[in-house]
Coordinates of C-alpha atoms and ligand atoms in Angstrom, one line a residue:
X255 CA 130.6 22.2 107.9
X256 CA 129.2 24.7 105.4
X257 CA 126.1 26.5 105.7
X258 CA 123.1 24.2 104.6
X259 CA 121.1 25.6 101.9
X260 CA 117.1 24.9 102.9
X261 CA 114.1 26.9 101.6
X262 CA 114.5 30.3 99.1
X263 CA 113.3 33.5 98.5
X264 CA 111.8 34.5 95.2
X265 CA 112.5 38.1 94.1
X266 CA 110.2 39.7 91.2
X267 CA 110.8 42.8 89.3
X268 CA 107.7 44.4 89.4
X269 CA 106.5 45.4 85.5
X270 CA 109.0 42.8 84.2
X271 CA 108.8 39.4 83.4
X272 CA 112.2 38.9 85.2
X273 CA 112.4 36.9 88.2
X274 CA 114.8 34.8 90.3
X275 CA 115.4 32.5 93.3
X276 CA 118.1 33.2 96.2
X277 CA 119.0 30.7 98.3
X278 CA 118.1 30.1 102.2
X279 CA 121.7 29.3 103.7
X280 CA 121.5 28.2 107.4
X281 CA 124.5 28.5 109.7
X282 CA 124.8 26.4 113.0
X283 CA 122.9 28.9 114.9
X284 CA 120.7 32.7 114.5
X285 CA 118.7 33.9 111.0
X286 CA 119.7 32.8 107.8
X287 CA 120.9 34.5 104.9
X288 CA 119.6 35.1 101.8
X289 CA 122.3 34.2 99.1
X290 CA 122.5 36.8 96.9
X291 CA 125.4 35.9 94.8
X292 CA 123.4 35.3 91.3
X293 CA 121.3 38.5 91.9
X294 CA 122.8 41.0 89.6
X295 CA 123.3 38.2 87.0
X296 CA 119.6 37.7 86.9
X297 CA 118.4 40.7 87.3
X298 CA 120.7 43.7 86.8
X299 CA 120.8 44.7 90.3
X300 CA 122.8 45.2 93.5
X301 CA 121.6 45.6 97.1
X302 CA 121.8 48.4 98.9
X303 CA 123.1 48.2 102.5
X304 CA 124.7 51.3 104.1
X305 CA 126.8 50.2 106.9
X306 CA 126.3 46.5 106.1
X307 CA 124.0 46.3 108.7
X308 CA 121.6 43.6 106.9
X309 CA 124.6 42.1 105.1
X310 CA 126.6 38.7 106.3
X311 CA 130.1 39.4 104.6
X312 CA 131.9 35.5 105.1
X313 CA 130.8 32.4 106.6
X314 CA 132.9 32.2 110.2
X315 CA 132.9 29.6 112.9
X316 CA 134.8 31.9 115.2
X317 CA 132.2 34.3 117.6
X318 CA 128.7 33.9 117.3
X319 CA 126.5 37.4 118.8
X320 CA 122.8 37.2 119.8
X321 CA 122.1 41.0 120.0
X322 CA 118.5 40.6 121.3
X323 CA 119.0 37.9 124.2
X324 CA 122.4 39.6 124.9
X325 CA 124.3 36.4 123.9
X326 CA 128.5 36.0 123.4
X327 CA 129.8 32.9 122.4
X328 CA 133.6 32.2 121.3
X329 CA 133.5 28.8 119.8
X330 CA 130.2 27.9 121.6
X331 CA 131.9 29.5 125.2
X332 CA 129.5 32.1 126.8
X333 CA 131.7 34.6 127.3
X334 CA 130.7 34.5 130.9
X335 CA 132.2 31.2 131.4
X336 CA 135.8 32.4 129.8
X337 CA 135.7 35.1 132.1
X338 CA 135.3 33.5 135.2
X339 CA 137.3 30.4 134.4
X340 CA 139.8 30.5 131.5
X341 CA 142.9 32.8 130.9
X342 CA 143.6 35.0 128.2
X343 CA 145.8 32.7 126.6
X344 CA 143.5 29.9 126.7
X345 CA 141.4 31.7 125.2
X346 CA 143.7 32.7 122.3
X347 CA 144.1 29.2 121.9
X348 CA 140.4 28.4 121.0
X349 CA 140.0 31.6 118.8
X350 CA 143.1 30.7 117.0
X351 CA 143.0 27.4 116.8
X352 CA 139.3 26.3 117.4
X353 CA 139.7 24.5 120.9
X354 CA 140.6 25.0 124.1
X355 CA 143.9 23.3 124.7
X356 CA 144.4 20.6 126.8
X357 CA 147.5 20.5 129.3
X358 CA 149.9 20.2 126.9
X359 CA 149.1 22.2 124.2
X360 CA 148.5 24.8 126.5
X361 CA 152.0 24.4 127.9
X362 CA 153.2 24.8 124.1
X363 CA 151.0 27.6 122.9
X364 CA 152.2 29.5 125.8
X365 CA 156.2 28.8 125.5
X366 CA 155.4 30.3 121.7
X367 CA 153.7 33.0 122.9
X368 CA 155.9 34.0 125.8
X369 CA 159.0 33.5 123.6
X370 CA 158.2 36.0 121.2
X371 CA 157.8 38.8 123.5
X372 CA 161.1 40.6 122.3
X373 CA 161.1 43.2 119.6
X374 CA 164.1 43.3 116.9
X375 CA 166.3 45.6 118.3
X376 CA 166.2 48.2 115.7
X377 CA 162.2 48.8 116.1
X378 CA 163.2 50.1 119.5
X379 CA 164.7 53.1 117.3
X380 CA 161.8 53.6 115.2
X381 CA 160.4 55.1 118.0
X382 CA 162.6 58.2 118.5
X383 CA 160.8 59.0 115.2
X384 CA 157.6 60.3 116.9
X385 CA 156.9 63.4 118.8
X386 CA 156.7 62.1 122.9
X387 CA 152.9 64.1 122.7
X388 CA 151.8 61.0 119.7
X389 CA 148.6 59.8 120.5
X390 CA 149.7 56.0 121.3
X391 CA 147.3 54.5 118.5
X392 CA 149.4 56.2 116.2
X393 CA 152.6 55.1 117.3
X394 CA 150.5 51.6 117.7
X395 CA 149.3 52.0 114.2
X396 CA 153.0 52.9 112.7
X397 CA 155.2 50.4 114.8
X398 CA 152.6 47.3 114.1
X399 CA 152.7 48.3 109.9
X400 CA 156.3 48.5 110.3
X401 CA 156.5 44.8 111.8
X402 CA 156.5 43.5 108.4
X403 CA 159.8 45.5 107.5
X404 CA 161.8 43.5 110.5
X405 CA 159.8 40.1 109.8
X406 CA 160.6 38.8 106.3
X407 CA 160.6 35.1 107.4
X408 CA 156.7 34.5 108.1
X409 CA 155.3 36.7 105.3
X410 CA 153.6 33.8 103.1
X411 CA 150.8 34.1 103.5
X412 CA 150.4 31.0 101.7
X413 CA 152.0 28.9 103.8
X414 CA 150.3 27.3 107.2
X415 CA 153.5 27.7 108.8
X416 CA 154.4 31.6 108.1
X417 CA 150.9 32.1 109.2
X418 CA 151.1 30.6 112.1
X419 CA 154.5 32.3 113.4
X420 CA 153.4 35.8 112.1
X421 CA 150.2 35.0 114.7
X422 CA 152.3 34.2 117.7
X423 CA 154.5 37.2 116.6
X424 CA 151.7 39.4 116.6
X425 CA 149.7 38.6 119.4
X426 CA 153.9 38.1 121.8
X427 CA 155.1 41.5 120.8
X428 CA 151.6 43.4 120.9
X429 CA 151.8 44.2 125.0
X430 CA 155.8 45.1 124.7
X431 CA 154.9 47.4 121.5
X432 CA 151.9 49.3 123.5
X433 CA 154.0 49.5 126.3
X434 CA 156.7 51.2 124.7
X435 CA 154.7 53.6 123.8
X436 CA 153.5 54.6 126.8
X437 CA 157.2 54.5 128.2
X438 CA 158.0 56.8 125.2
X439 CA 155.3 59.4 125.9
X440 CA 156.4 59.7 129.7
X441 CA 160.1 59.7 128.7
X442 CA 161.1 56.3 130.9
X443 CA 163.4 53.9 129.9
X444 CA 161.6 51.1 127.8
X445 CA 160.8 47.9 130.0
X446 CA 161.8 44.5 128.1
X447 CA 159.6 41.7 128.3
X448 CA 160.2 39.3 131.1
X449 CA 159.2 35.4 129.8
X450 CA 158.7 34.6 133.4
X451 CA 155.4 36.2 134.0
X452 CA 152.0 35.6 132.4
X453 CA 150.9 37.4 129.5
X454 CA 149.0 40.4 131.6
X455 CA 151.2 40.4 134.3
X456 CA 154.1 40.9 131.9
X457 CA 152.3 43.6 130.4
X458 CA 151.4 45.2 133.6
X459 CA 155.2 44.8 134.2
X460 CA 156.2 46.6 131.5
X461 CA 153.7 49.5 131.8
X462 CA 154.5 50.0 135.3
X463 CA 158.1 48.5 136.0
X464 CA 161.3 50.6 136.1
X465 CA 164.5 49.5 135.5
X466 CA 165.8 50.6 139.0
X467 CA 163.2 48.9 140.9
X468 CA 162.7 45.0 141.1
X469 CA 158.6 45.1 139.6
X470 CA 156.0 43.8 141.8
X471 CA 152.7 43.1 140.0
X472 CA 149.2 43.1 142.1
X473 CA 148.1 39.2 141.3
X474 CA 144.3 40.7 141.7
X475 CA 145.2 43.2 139.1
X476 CA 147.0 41.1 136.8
X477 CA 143.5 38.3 136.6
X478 CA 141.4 41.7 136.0
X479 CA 143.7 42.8 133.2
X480 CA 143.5 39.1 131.9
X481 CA 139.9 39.3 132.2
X482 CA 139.5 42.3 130.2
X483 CA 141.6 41.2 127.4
X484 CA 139.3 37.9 127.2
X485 CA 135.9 40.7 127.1
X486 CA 137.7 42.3 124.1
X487 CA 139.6 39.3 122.4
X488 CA 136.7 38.9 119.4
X489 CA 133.5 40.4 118.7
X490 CA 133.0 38.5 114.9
X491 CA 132.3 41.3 111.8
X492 CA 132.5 44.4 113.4
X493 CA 134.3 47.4 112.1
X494 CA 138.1 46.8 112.4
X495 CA 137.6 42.8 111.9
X496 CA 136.1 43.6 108.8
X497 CA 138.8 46.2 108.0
X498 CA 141.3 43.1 108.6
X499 CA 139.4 40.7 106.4
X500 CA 138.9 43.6 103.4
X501 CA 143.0 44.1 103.6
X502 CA 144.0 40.8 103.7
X503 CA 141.6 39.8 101.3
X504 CA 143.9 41.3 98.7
X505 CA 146.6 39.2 99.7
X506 CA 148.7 41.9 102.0
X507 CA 150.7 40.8 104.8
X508 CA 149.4 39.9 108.9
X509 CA 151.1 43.0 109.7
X510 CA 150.0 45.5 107.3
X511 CA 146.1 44.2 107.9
X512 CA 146.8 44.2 111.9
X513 CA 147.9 48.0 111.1
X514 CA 144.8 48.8 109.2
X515 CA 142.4 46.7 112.2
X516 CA 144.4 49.0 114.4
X517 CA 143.1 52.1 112.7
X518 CA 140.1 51.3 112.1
X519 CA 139.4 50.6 116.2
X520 CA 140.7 54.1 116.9
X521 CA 137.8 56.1 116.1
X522 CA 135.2 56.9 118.9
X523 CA 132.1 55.0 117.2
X524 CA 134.3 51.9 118.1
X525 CA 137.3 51.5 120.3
X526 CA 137.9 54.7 121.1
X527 CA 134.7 54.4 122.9
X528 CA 136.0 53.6 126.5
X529 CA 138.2 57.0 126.2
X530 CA 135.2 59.1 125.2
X531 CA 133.4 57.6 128.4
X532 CA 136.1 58.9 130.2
X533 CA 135.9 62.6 128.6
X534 CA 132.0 62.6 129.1
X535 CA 132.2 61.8 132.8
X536 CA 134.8 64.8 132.8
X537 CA 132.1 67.3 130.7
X538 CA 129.5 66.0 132.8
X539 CA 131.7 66.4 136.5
X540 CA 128.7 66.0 138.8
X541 CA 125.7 64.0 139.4
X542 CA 123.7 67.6 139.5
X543 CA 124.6 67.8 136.1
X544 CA 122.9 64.6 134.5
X545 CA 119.6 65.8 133.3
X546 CA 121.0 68.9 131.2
X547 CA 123.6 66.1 129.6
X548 CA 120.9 63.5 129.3
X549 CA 118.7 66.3 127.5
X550 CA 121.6 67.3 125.2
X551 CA 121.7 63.5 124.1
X552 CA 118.2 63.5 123.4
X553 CA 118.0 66.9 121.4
X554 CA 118.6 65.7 117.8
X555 CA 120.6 68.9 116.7
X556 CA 123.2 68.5 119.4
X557 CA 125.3 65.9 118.1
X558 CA 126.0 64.2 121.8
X559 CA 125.6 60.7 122.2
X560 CA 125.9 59.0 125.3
X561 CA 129.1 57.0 125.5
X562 CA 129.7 53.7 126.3
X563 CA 126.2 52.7 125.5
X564 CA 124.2 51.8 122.3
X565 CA 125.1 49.2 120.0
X566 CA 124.8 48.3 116.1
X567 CA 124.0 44.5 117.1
X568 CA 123.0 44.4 120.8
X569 CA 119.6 45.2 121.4
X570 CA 119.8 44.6 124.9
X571 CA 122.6 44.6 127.7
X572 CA 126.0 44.1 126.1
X573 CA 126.9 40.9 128.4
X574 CA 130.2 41.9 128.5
X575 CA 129.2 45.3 130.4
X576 CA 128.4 43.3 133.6
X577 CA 130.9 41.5 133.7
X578 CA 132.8 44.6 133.4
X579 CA 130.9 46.4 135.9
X580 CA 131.8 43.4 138.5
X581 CA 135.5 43.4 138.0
X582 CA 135.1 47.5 138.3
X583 CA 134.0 46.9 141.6
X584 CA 136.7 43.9 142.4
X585 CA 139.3 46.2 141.0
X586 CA 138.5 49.5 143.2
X587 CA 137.9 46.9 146.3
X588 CA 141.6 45.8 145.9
X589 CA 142.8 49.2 145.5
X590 CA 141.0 50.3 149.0
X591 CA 139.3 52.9 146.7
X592 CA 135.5 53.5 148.5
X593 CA 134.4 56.5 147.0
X594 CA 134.7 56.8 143.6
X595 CA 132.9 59.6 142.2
X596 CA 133.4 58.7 138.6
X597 CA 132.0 55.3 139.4
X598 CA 128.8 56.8 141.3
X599 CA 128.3 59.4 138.9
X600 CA 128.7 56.5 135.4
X601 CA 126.1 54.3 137.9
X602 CA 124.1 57.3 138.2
X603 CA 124.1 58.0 134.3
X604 CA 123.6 54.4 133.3
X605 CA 120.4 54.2 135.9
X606 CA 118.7 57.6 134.6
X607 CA 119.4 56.4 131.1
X608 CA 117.8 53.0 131.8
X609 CA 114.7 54.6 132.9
X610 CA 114.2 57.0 130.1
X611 CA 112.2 56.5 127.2
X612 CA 114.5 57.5 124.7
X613 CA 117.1 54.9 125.3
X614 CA 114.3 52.2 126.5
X615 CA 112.4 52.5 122.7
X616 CA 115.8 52.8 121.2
X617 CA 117.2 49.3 123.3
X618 CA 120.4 51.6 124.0
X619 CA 122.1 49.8 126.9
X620 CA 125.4 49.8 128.6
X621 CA 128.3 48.3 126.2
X622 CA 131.7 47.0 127.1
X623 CA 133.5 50.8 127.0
X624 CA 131.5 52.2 129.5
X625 CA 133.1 50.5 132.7
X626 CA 135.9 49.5 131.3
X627 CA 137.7 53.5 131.6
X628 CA 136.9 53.6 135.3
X629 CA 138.9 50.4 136.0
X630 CA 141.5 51.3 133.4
X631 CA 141.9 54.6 135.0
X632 CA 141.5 53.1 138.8
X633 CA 144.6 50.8 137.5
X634 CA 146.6 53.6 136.9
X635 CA 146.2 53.8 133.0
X636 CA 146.1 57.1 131.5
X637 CA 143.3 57.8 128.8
X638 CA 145.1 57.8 125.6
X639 CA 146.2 54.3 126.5
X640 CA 142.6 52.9 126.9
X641 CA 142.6 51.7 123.0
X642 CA 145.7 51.0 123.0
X643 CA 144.8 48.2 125.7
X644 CA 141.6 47.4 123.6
X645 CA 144.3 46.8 120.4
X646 CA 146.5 44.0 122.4
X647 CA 143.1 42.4 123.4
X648 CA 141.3 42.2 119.9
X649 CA 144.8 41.2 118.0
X650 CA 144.1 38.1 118.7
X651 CA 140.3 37.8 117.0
X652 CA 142.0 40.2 114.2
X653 CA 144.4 37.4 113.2
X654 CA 142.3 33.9 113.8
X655 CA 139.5 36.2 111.4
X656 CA 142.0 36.5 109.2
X657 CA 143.4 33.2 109.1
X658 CA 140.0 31.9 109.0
X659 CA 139.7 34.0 105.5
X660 CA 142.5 32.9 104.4
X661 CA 142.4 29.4 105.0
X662 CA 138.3 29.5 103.5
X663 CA 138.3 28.2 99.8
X664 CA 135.2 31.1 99.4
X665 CA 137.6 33.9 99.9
X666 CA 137.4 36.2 97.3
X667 CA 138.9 40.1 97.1
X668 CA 136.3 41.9 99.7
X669 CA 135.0 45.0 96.5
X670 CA 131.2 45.9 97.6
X671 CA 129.3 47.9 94.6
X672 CA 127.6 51.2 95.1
X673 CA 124.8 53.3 94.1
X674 CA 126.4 55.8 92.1
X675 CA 124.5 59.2 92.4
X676 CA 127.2 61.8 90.6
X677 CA 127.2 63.4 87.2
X678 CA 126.8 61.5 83.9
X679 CA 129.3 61.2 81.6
X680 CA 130.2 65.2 80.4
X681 CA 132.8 66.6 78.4
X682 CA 135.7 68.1 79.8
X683 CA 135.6 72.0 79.8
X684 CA 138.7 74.3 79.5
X685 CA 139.3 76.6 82.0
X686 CA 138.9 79.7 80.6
X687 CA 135.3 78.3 79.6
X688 CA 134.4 77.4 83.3
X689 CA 132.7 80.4 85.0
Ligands
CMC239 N1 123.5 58.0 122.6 C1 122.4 58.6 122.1 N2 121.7 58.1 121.0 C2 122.1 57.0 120.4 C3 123.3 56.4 120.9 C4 124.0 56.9 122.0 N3 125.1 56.3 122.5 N4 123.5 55.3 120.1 C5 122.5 55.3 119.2 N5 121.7 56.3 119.4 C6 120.4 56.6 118.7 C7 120.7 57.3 117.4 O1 120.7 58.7 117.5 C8 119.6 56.8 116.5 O2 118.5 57.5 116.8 P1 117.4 57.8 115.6 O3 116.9 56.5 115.1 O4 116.4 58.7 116.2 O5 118.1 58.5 114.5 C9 119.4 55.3 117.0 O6 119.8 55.4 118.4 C10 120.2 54.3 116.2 O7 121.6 54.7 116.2 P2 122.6 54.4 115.0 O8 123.7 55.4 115.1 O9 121.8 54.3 113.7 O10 123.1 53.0 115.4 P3 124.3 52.3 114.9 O11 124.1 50.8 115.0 O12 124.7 52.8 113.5 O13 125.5 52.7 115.9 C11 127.0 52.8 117.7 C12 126.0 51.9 116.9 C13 127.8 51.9 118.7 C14 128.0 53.5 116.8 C15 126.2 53.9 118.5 O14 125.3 53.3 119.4 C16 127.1 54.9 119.2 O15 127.5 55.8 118.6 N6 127.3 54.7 120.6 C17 128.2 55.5 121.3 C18 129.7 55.1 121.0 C19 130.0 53.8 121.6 O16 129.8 53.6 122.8 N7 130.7 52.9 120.9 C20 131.2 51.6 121.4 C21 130.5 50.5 120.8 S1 130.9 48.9 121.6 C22 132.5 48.7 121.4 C23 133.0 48.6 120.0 O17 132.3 48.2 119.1 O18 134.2 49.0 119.8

């Protein structure tokens, strides 16, 4: 099913006799869209939407948001529901493919995934290329782009099939490419995948595991890791989705697009979010020290934002932050940690914020990267790895997005207009007439 088109808006140009009528296109759920398609062709002009924020980019059936109520739906799921009773896995299965999978096809979809764990031997190389102090999202970022130099076979993106294996590819070898990484930047021995354990548990294997030791892998630690990825698996048109769909809309390969998702997330506005947390709790060290921080983020020349809270489409609490919060507390439970002072003083932050008026009239709440660096860190990750993490989660929405594109007979090369504000045309001056 395609949007239905019901009802239209008329746009006049005020002093003109020019006029026309944009479609009202209604989705399944939420507001609907203004078709805007014909609006230039009637009337000479573009819109003008900084940051996209008022603009609906492709028609998707994949994760529906309801920023206001604090609504997350994968395919209709509340998020809520995959958290508590689905696996990661399963979940890939209905992002990718639509449904969850019954007994069988879950059986299958796991043997593909599970079997495609390994890396070609020579990326294991590529590696000695980077300095051992790389930020991880770079070697992420450089190792992922480079898949498509070891994969020739699935490249098509023309054909079902190709797409399909370069998907299982990407979202097998993510956890063993992030992993390495780690490995590389503390100078251990790179951990191969083990087919035998789950997807998490694998991962965890291969983050923690050394060779000389036979790896043991906390089953309570392995579900909260699982969990996690499920809270960051999709989150429809945000940044680095939308930097997936703009790549591949030209045609370039699922690796090269992945790459560009990959950077995209870094940037501390978006994944790199849940490390900033971190570094903030640092700065701020003590509970004491709350109001002057709290101040700073309210004085508009400062520049300091409260991380880990605020959002461009929740208005409310990001659902997936209590969930979050509850496997935060699960997570330290199991670990026999009691007192953690980075969890009472984050508590503390988020309950002054709450009950200020600056984040109240703004509807800044908690988001998913606030907890999530406490259990990360509680779990033994260090910092630079916390996107990283966020990366092997959201693969999977980055590639059923971009399937969905390019399976959707709409898609079109993504090539927004602009308002151009620069010099008129001029005549080029020589130097020695430039002052
Ligand atoms: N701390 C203090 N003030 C804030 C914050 C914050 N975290 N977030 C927004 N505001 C204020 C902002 O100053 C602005 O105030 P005013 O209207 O007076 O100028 C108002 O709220 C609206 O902010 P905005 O920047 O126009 O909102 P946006 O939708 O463009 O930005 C955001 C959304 C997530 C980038 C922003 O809330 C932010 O920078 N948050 C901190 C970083 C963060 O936690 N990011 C993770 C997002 S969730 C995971 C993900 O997407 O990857």
């Amino acid at each position: 099913m395609s949007g239905t088109a019901n009802g239209s808006i008329t746009l006049t140009v005020e002093g003109s006799n020019k006029a026309t009528r944009l479609p009202l296109l209604h989705g399944s759920i939420g507001p609907a869209v203004a078709d805007i398609r014909k609006l230039y062709g009637d009337l000479g002009v573009f819109t003008y939407d900084p940051g996209y924020g008022a603009t609906a980019s492709c028609e998707s059936r994949i994760t529906y948001i309801d920023g206001d109520e604090g609504v997350l739906l994968y395919r209709g799921y509340p998020i809520e529901q995959l958290a508590e009773h689905s696996t990661f896995l399963e979940v890939a299965h209905l992002l990718l493919n639509g449904e969850l999978p019954n007994r069988a096809e879950s059986q299958s979809f796991e043997r593909g995934i599970l079997r495609h764990t390994m890396l070609h031997e020579q990326i294991r190389s590529f590696y000695n290329g980077f300095r051992r102090d790389a930020h991880p999202m770079a070697v992420l970022c450089g190792v992922v782009g480079a898949l498509s130099a070891f994969y020739h076979d699935s490249l098509d993106i023309n054909d079902p099939e190709h797409r399909r294996i370069s998907a299982f590819r990407l979202i097998a070898k993510m956890p063993t490419i992030a992993a390495w990484a780690y490995k590389y930047s503390i100078g251990q021995p790179f951990m191969y995948p083990r087919n035998d354990l789950g997807y998490a548990e694998n991962f965890l294997h291969m983050m923690n595991g050394v060779p000389t030791e036979s790896s043991y892998v906390n089953p309570v630690l392995s579900r909260a890791m699982d969990r996690i990825l499920i809270l960051h698996a999709d989150h429809e048109q945000n940044a680095s989705t939308s930097t997936v769909r703009l790549a591949g809309s030209t045609g370039a390969n699922p690796f090269a697009c992945i790459a560009a998702g990959i950077a995209s997330l870094w940037g501390p506005a978006h994944g790199g979010a849940n490390e900033a947390v971190l570094k903030m709790l640092g700065e701020i060290g003590h509970i004491d020290r709350i109001p002057d921080f709290i101040a700073r983020v309210k004085d508009k020349n400062s520049n300091v934002r409260l991380m880990g809270f605020g959002h461009r489409v929740y208005k409310n609490y990001d659902p997936r932050a209590k969930i979050m919060e509850r496997t935060c507390h699960e997570v330290l439970a199991e670990l026999g940690i009691k007192d953690d002072p980075l969890l009472d003083l984050a508590m503390e932050l988020e309950r002054v914020a709450l009950s200020d008026e600056y984040f109240i009239s703004k509807k800044l709440y908690p988001n998913v990267d606030f907890y999530s660096g406490i259990i990360l860190k509680a779990m033994g990750f260090p910092t630079h790895m916390f996107t990283v993490l966020f990366a092997v989660a959201r693969t999977v929405g980055w590639i059923s997005q971009w399937k969905e594109m390019i399976e959707d007979p709409l898609q079109r090369i993504g090539r927004p207009r602009q308002l151009y504000i620069g010099p008129t045309q001029r005549d080029f001056v020589p130097m020695e007439q430039r002052g």
